[in-house]
Short mmCIF file of C-alpha atoms and ligand atoms in Angstrom, two decimals:
data_model
loop_
_atom_site.label_atom_id
_atom_site.label_comp_id
_atom_site.label_asym_id
_atom_site.label_seq_id
_atom_site.Cartn_x
_atom_site.Cartn_y
_atom_site.Cartn_z
CA MET S 1 109.76 109.12 95.44
CA SER S 2 106.29 109.13 96.97
CA GLN S 3 104.00 111.79 95.24
CA LEU S 4 103.18 115.08 97.13
CA ALA S 5 99.41 114.80 96.56
CA ILE S 6 97.16 112.51 95.93
CA ASP S 7 96.74 113.10 91.90
CA LEU S 8 93.68 111.83 90.41
CA ARG S 9 93.85 114.15 87.39
CA SER S 10 94.90 111.37 84.81
CA ASP S 11 97.20 108.12 85.31
CA THR S 12 99.79 109.80 82.93
CA VAL S 13 101.42 111.26 86.02
CA THR S 14 102.30 108.09 87.38
CA GLN S 15 105.98 108.47 88.53
CA PRO S 16 108.33 104.92 87.92
CA THR S 17 108.37 102.88 91.13
CA PRO S 18 111.82 102.37 92.62
CA GLU S 19 112.20 99.41 90.61
CA MET S 20 112.11 100.80 87.51
CA ARG S 21 114.45 103.43 88.43
CA ALA S 22 116.95 100.97 89.70
CA ALA S 23 116.29 99.20 86.24
CA MET S 24 117.09 102.30 84.28
CA ALA S 25 120.35 102.73 86.01
CA GLN S 26 121.99 99.83 85.06
CA ALA S 27 120.54 99.35 81.95
CA VAL S 28 122.91 97.96 79.00
CA VAL S 29 122.10 100.40 75.97
CA GLY S 30 123.29 100.86 72.65
CA ASP S 31 122.54 103.09 69.29
CA ASP S 32 118.75 102.16 68.80
CA VAL S 33 118.91 103.42 65.11
CA TYR S 34 121.17 101.35 64.49
CA GLY S 35 119.17 98.95 65.93
CA GLU S 36 122.12 97.82 68.75
CA ASP S 37 120.23 99.09 71.54
CA PRO S 38 119.25 95.42 73.20
CA THR S 39 117.05 96.55 76.21
CA VAL S 40 114.87 98.49 73.05
CA ASN S 41 114.67 95.39 71.21
CA ALA S 42 113.88 93.09 73.96
CA LEU S 43 111.13 95.97 74.77
CA GLU S 44 110.14 95.64 71.09
CA ALA S 45 110.02 91.54 71.13
CA LEU S 46 107.89 91.82 74.34
CA ALA S 47 105.41 94.10 73.02
CA ALA S 48 105.05 91.81 69.99
CA GLU S 49 104.57 88.93 71.84
CA LYS S 50 102.03 90.72 74.39
CA THR S 51 99.95 91.64 71.52
CA GLY S 52 99.94 88.82 69.38
CA LYS S 53 101.85 90.92 66.71
CA GLN S 54 104.84 90.16 64.80
CA ALA S 55 107.05 93.08 65.79
CA GLY S 56 107.06 96.09 68.10
CA LEU S 57 108.49 99.73 67.61
CA PHE S 58 109.25 102.10 70.78
CA VAL S 59 107.94 105.35 70.08
CA PRO S 60 108.61 108.53 72.36
CA SER S 61 104.56 109.11 72.71
CA GLY S 62 101.34 107.63 72.22
CA THR S 63 100.42 110.40 69.95
CA MET S 64 103.71 109.62 67.61
CA GLY S 65 102.54 105.82 67.83
CA ASN S 66 99.35 106.94 66.25
CA LEU S 67 100.62 109.65 64.09
CA ILE S 68 103.56 106.56 62.60
CA ALA S 69 100.29 103.75 62.02
CA VAL S 70 98.38 106.56 60.15
CA LEU S 71 101.28 107.30 58.34
CA THR S 72 102.03 104.07 57.34
CA HIS S 73 98.50 102.73 56.58
CA CYS S 74 97.87 106.60 54.35
CA GLY S 75 99.17 108.62 51.59
CA ARG S 76 98.27 112.29 51.25
CA GLY S 77 95.09 112.69 50.32
CA ASP S 78 93.49 109.64 51.74
CA GLU S 79 90.89 109.33 54.56
CA ALA S 80 90.70 107.51 57.62
CA ILE S 81 87.59 106.93 59.38
CA VAL S 82 87.74 107.88 62.92
CA GLY S 83 85.17 108.39 66.23
CA ASN S 84 84.20 112.45 66.32
CA LEU S 85 85.61 111.61 70.42
CA ALA S 86 88.77 109.85 69.34
CA HIS S 87 91.86 110.79 71.03
CA THR S 88 93.38 110.49 67.46
CA PHE S 89 90.63 112.98 66.20
CA LEU S 90 90.51 115.41 69.47
CA TYR S 91 93.90 115.67 71.24
CA GLU S 92 96.41 114.78 68.68
CA ALA S 93 97.25 118.40 67.27
CA GLY S 94 95.99 117.50 63.92
CA GLY S 95 98.64 115.36 63.31
CA ILE S 96 97.42 113.16 60.53
CA SER S 97 96.13 115.88 58.85
CA ALA S 98 99.18 119.06 59.52
CA LEU S 99 101.56 115.97 58.82
CA GLY S 100 100.33 113.64 56.65
CA GLY S 101 97.65 115.07 54.76
CA VAL S 102 95.53 112.46 55.57
CA HIS S 103 91.44 113.62 56.02
CA SER S 104 89.52 112.43 58.56
CA ARG S 105 85.83 110.84 58.35
CA GLN S 106 83.91 111.49 61.77
CA VAL S 107 81.61 109.00 62.58
CA PRO S 108 79.56 109.72 65.93
CA ASN S 109 81.06 107.50 69.08
CA GLN S 110 78.48 105.96 71.03
CA PRO S 111 78.19 105.96 74.60
CA ASP S 112 80.34 102.74 74.86
CA GLY S 113 83.13 103.87 72.62
CA THR S 114 82.02 101.73 69.39
CA LEU S 115 81.30 103.47 66.53
CA ASP S 116 78.23 101.73 65.28
CA LEU S 117 78.81 99.11 62.25
CA GLU S 118 76.38 100.95 60.23
CA ASP S 119 77.97 104.04 60.50
CA ILE S 120 81.31 102.87 59.55
CA ARG S 121 79.78 101.08 56.37
CA ALA S 122 78.16 104.38 54.97
CA ALA S 123 81.28 106.40 56.22
CA ILE S 124 83.31 104.16 53.64
CA ARG S 125 83.42 105.94 50.18
CA THR S 126 82.79 104.43 46.80
CA ASP S 127 85.16 104.35 43.95
CA ASP S 128 84.30 108.25 42.88
CA LEU S 129 87.02 110.88 41.50
CA HIS S 130 85.21 113.36 43.36
CA CYS S 131 85.90 111.32 47.06
CA PRO S 132 89.17 110.89 49.04
CA PRO S 133 89.51 107.28 49.28
CA SER S 134 88.62 105.20 52.28
CA ARG S 135 92.16 103.90 53.80
CA LEU S 136 92.15 102.78 57.19
CA LEU S 137 89.64 102.76 60.12
CA VAL S 138 90.57 103.99 63.37
CA LEU S 139 89.26 102.61 66.59
CA GLU S 140 90.15 103.44 70.43
CA ASN S 141 90.28 100.97 73.37
CA THR S 142 89.88 101.76 76.40
CA HIS S 143 87.81 104.94 74.82
CA ASN S 144 89.37 108.23 76.90
CA ARG S 145 86.42 110.81 76.15
CA CYS S 146 83.89 107.58 76.70
CA GLY S 147 84.72 107.89 80.25
CA GLY S 148 87.17 104.78 79.90
CA ALA S 149 84.11 102.34 78.43
CA VAL S 150 85.83 99.12 76.99
CA LEU S 151 85.40 97.57 73.48
CA SER S 152 84.70 93.76 73.52
CA VAL S 153 86.29 91.18 71.72
CA GLU S 154 83.55 90.59 69.62
CA TYR S 155 82.56 94.12 68.58
CA THR S 156 86.09 94.33 67.33
CA ARG S 157 85.97 91.40 65.41
CA ALA S 158 82.92 92.63 63.99
CA ALA S 159 84.13 95.85 63.06
CA ALA S 160 87.67 94.74 61.56
CA ALA S 161 85.71 92.39 59.50
CA LEU S 162 83.28 94.92 58.05
CA ALA S 163 86.79 97.39 57.10
CA HIS S 164 88.62 94.11 56.05
CA GLU S 165 85.58 93.61 53.75
CA HIS S 166 86.35 96.90 52.27
CA GLY S 167 89.70 96.43 51.90
CA LEU S 168 90.82 98.74 54.72
CA PRO S 169 92.98 98.16 57.44
CA VAL S 170 92.48 98.74 60.91
CA HIS S 171 94.31 100.91 63.46
CA LEU S 172 93.87 100.28 67.03
CA ASP S 173 94.50 103.32 69.75
CA GLY S 174 95.14 101.08 72.57
CA ALA S 175 96.58 103.53 74.87
CA ARG S 176 94.95 101.77 77.58
CA LEU S 177 94.59 98.38 76.22
CA PHE S 178 95.92 96.57 78.97
CA ASN S 179 93.31 98.10 80.97
CA ALA S 180 90.60 96.84 78.70
CA ALA S 181 92.16 93.14 78.72
CA ALA S 182 92.01 93.31 82.70
CA ALA S 183 88.16 94.46 82.85
CA LEU S 184 87.21 92.07 80.14
CA GLY S 185 89.56 89.14 81.94
CA VAL S 186 90.94 88.62 78.20
CA SER S 187 94.78 88.93 77.07
CA ALA S 188 95.56 92.27 75.34
CA ALA S 189 96.62 89.68 72.00
CA ASP S 190 92.73 88.52 71.96
CA LEU S 191 91.83 92.26 71.71
CA ALA S 192 94.32 93.12 69.08
CA ALA S 193 94.18 89.89 67.21
CA PRO S 194 91.35 91.67 64.58
CA VAL S 195 93.42 94.64 63.94
CA ASP S 196 96.36 95.21 61.70
CA SER S 197 98.33 97.45 63.90
CA VAL S 198 97.85 98.78 67.46
CA THR S 199 99.57 101.35 70.14
CA PHE S 200 99.43 100.76 73.56
CA CYS S 201 101.33 103.67 76.13
CA LEU S 202 103.78 102.30 78.75
CA SER S 203 103.53 105.65 80.81
CA LYS S 204 99.65 105.51 81.89
CA GLY S 205 98.44 103.18 84.12
CA LEU S 206 101.86 100.67 83.72
CA CYS S 207 103.90 103.58 85.45
CA ALA S 208 106.68 104.06 82.93
CA PRO S 209 107.97 107.33 82.42
CA VAL S 210 107.90 107.51 78.84
CA GLY S 211 106.73 106.01 75.86
CA SER S 212 104.48 103.55 73.60
CA VAL S 213 104.78 100.54 71.28
CA LEU S 214 103.30 100.14 67.83
CA CYS S 215 102.57 96.44 66.95
CA GLY S 216 102.24 95.25 64.02
CA THR S 217 103.46 92.85 61.16
CA THR S 218 106.89 92.65 60.35
CA ASP S 219 106.72 94.39 57.10
CA PHE S 220 104.48 97.15 58.76
CA ILE S 221 106.62 97.88 61.25
CA ARG S 222 109.74 98.26 58.99
CA GLN S 223 108.08 101.11 57.02
CA ALA S 224 106.95 102.50 60.37
CA ARG S 225 110.58 102.61 61.45
CA ARG S 226 111.26 104.56 58.69
CA ILE S 227 108.69 107.20 59.49
CA ARG S 228 109.49 107.30 63.14
CA LYS S 229 113.26 108.58 62.05
CA GLN S 230 111.04 111.37 59.40
CA LEU S 231 109.33 112.51 62.78
CA GLY S 232 112.48 113.06 64.32
CA GLY S 233 111.45 109.85 66.65
CA GLY S 234 114.63 107.72 66.11
CA MET S 235 115.95 107.91 69.62
CA ARG S 236 119.47 106.65 70.84
CA GLN S 237 120.64 105.03 73.61
CA ALA S 238 117.05 104.64 74.51
CA GLY S 239 117.26 101.68 76.43
CA VAL S 240 117.04 103.78 79.68
CA LEU S 241 113.49 104.38 78.97
CA ALA S 242 112.84 100.66 77.68
CA ALA S 243 113.99 99.34 81.04
CA ALA S 244 111.24 100.84 82.75
CA GLY S 245 109.15 99.50 79.69
CA LEU S 246 110.05 96.15 80.32
CA ILE S 247 108.96 96.33 84.02
CA ALA S 248 105.46 98.20 83.14
CA LEU S 249 104.95 95.42 80.67
CA GLU S 250 105.88 92.30 82.50
CA LYS S 251 104.79 93.36 85.76
CA MET S 252 102.18 96.56 85.62
CA SER S 253 100.35 95.49 82.92
CA LEU S 254 98.95 92.55 85.71
CA ARG S 255 98.21 94.70 88.19
CA LEU S 256 95.61 96.99 86.66
CA ALA S 257 92.44 95.46 88.15
CA GLU S 258 93.53 97.11 91.29
CA ASP S 259 93.18 100.18 90.04
CA HIS S 260 89.80 99.63 88.56
CA GLN S 261 88.25 97.81 92.08
CA ARG S 262 90.08 101.13 93.74
CA ALA S 263 87.93 103.28 90.93
CA GLN S 264 85.00 101.11 92.40
CA ARG S 265 85.28 102.05 95.31
CA LEU S 266 85.85 105.39 95.18
CA ALA S 267 82.64 106.11 92.87
CA GLN S 268 80.71 104.30 95.95
CA GLY S 269 82.06 107.04 98.14
CA LEU S 270 80.98 109.75 95.90
CA ARG S 271 77.95 108.45 95.44
CA ALA S 272 76.85 109.13 98.45
CA LEU S 273 77.25 112.48 98.39
CA SER S 274 74.60 115.04 97.86
CA GLY S 275 76.33 117.54 96.14
CA VAL S 276 77.44 115.61 93.07
CA GLN S 277 75.96 113.19 90.24
CA LEU S 278 78.10 110.40 88.77
CA ASP S 279 77.45 109.21 84.93
CA PRO S 280 75.65 106.24 84.45
CA GLY S 281 78.11 103.10 84.41
CA THR S 282 81.05 105.20 85.74
CA PRO S 283 83.41 103.68 86.67
CA HIS S 284 83.88 101.08 83.52
CA THR S 285 87.90 100.97 84.19
CA ASN S 286 89.97 103.50 85.93
CA MET S 287 87.80 106.78 85.67
CA VAL S 288 85.33 108.08 87.51
CA TYR S 289 83.12 110.90 85.67
CA LEU S 290 81.39 113.22 87.87
CA SER S 291 79.11 116.52 88.00
CA LEU S 292 78.21 118.83 90.50
CA THR S 293 74.23 118.82 91.10
CA ASP S 294 72.07 122.16 90.08
CA ASP S 295 71.88 123.26 93.84
CA VAL S 296 75.87 123.62 94.21
CA PRO S 297 76.51 127.07 94.30
CA MET S 298 80.16 126.77 93.02
CA GLU S 299 81.74 125.50 89.71
CA ALA S 300 84.35 122.38 89.06
CA SER S 301 87.41 124.87 88.95
CA GLN S 302 86.26 126.30 92.60
CA VAL S 303 85.77 122.86 93.95
CA ALA S 304 88.93 121.59 92.62
CA GLN S 305 90.98 124.49 94.00
CA SER S 306 89.73 123.66 97.31
CA LEU S 307 90.57 120.29 96.69
CA ARG S 308 93.92 121.17 95.69
CA GLU S 309 94.36 123.11 98.98
CA GLY S 310 93.74 119.45 100.51
CA GLY S 311 96.83 118.08 98.64
CA VAL S 312 94.23 116.24 96.38
CA LEU S 313 93.98 117.38 92.61
CA VAL S 314 91.15 116.33 90.31
CA GLY S 315 90.53 116.66 86.66
CA VAL S 316 88.14 119.44 85.67
CA VAL S 317 86.57 118.75 82.40
CA GLY S 318 83.59 120.91 81.66
CA GLN S 319 82.18 123.92 83.93
CA ARG S 320 80.63 121.72 86.53
CA ARG S 321 82.00 118.20 85.70
CA PHE S 322 85.18 116.45 87.01
CA ARG S 323 87.37 113.05 86.07
CA LEU S 324 89.21 111.16 88.57
CA VAL S 325 91.85 108.79 87.26
CA THR S 326 92.84 105.62 89.42
CA HIS S 327 96.31 104.36 89.39
CA TYR S 328 99.15 102.85 90.82
CA TRP S 329 99.89 105.51 93.52
CA ILE S 330 96.37 105.71 94.13
CA ASP S 331 95.65 103.41 97.23
CA ASP S 332 93.23 102.81 100.02
CA GLN S 333 93.82 105.24 101.58
CA ALA S 334 94.12 108.00 98.82
CA VAL S 335 90.34 106.73 97.93
CA PHE S 336 89.17 107.49 101.54
CA GLN S 337 90.97 110.98 101.51
CA THR S 338 89.37 111.97 98.16
CA VAL S 339 86.18 110.58 99.73
CA THR S 340 86.27 112.64 102.81
CA ALA S 341 87.77 116.32 100.80
CA PHE S 342 84.52 116.02 98.52
CA LYS S 343 82.42 115.25 101.49
CA ALA S 344 83.93 118.34 103.69
CA LEU S 345 83.17 120.68 100.87
CA LEU S 346 79.88 119.31 99.25
CA GLY S 347 78.61 117.50 102.44
C1 PLP C 401 97.03 109.29 76.15
C2 PLP C 401 96.11 108.85 75.62
C3 PLP C 401 97.23 108.57 73.66
C4 PLP C 401 98.29 109.15 73.68
O1 PLP C 401 98.94 110.31 74.41
P1 PLP C 401 100.57 110.67 74.59
O2 PLP C 401 100.53 111.02 75.49
O3 PLP C 401 100.78 111.29 73.40
O4 PLP C 401 101.18 109.23 74.87
C5 PLP C 401 96.42 108.31 72.95
N1 PLP C 401 95.30 107.59 72.72
C6 PLP C 401 94.32 107.81 74.11
C7 PLP C 401 92.93 107.16 74.11
C8 PLP C 401 95.20 108.33 75.20
O5 PLP C 401 94.31 108.39 76.32
#
């Protein structure tokens, strides 16, 4: 089950662990659209407990989880306030507008992943028939495009309080919520407490093969369950997937600090090389962002191709820019080999 290459392109590449595969083979299953899959029910209950919410909904992807959340909070013609670098805005194929008729209002993301409170305040519409009504605020933690930056409990509280003051619920795209919790030394529930709904991915650093969970109040999840069905996300004997999700939540969520330490070590090794420049502050969590210095006569794609030939896969996120993500299958040896491979190419 070992991976062929050192694959640092993303934490989505994580394969299920042998323990997960065994649990999947033995999972007790039922028809989850009838609510009869005990393993899915157990996963949804555990996810709710871990995020401090009343209920959970197992969904096929983070994209669907966020879409269901927005469609549950908003109707057609309503407006959701999102960061201009938010995953929901940039990388979810415009689903909230294509499928929900929800208008997005973009507020600039600060380099630390936050939205300035004054920008949020200014983006909330007054009651004017010319304008789409503001109906939702979406936050993201950790923030993918902002280098895996972590939003603090205090910031989340302040942003949610502002939204709530204006009658807007808050959805948290917590695809990597457990990375944020590990980085801050708080619980996922602490980070999710101020918000009304939260999605997190089982399939990234937590290593499950498929799935995310959307959590919120019992009433919210009841409505969300109908929308999941509308979108074709009602799955039948999904306990085979949820079985891996249970291990992801119970065990893998506890070891993410290791990935963050390895990201630190990787950054330390790369920082010593002359041909690359690391982003200030990187890594916040499990992502290292770096660029080629001006004197390097190659582009990132060429460097990535040479690294690939040596068995190291890195993410190319710009003409001269890389993203390297640590995860369960990246051990100390892989970190060492990656630094060595960069060094061989760039000195
Ligand atoms: C990965 C990710 C998602 C969801 O992605 P899927 O591939 O649909 O599971 C959502 N938000 C963020 C911030 C992500 O990184």
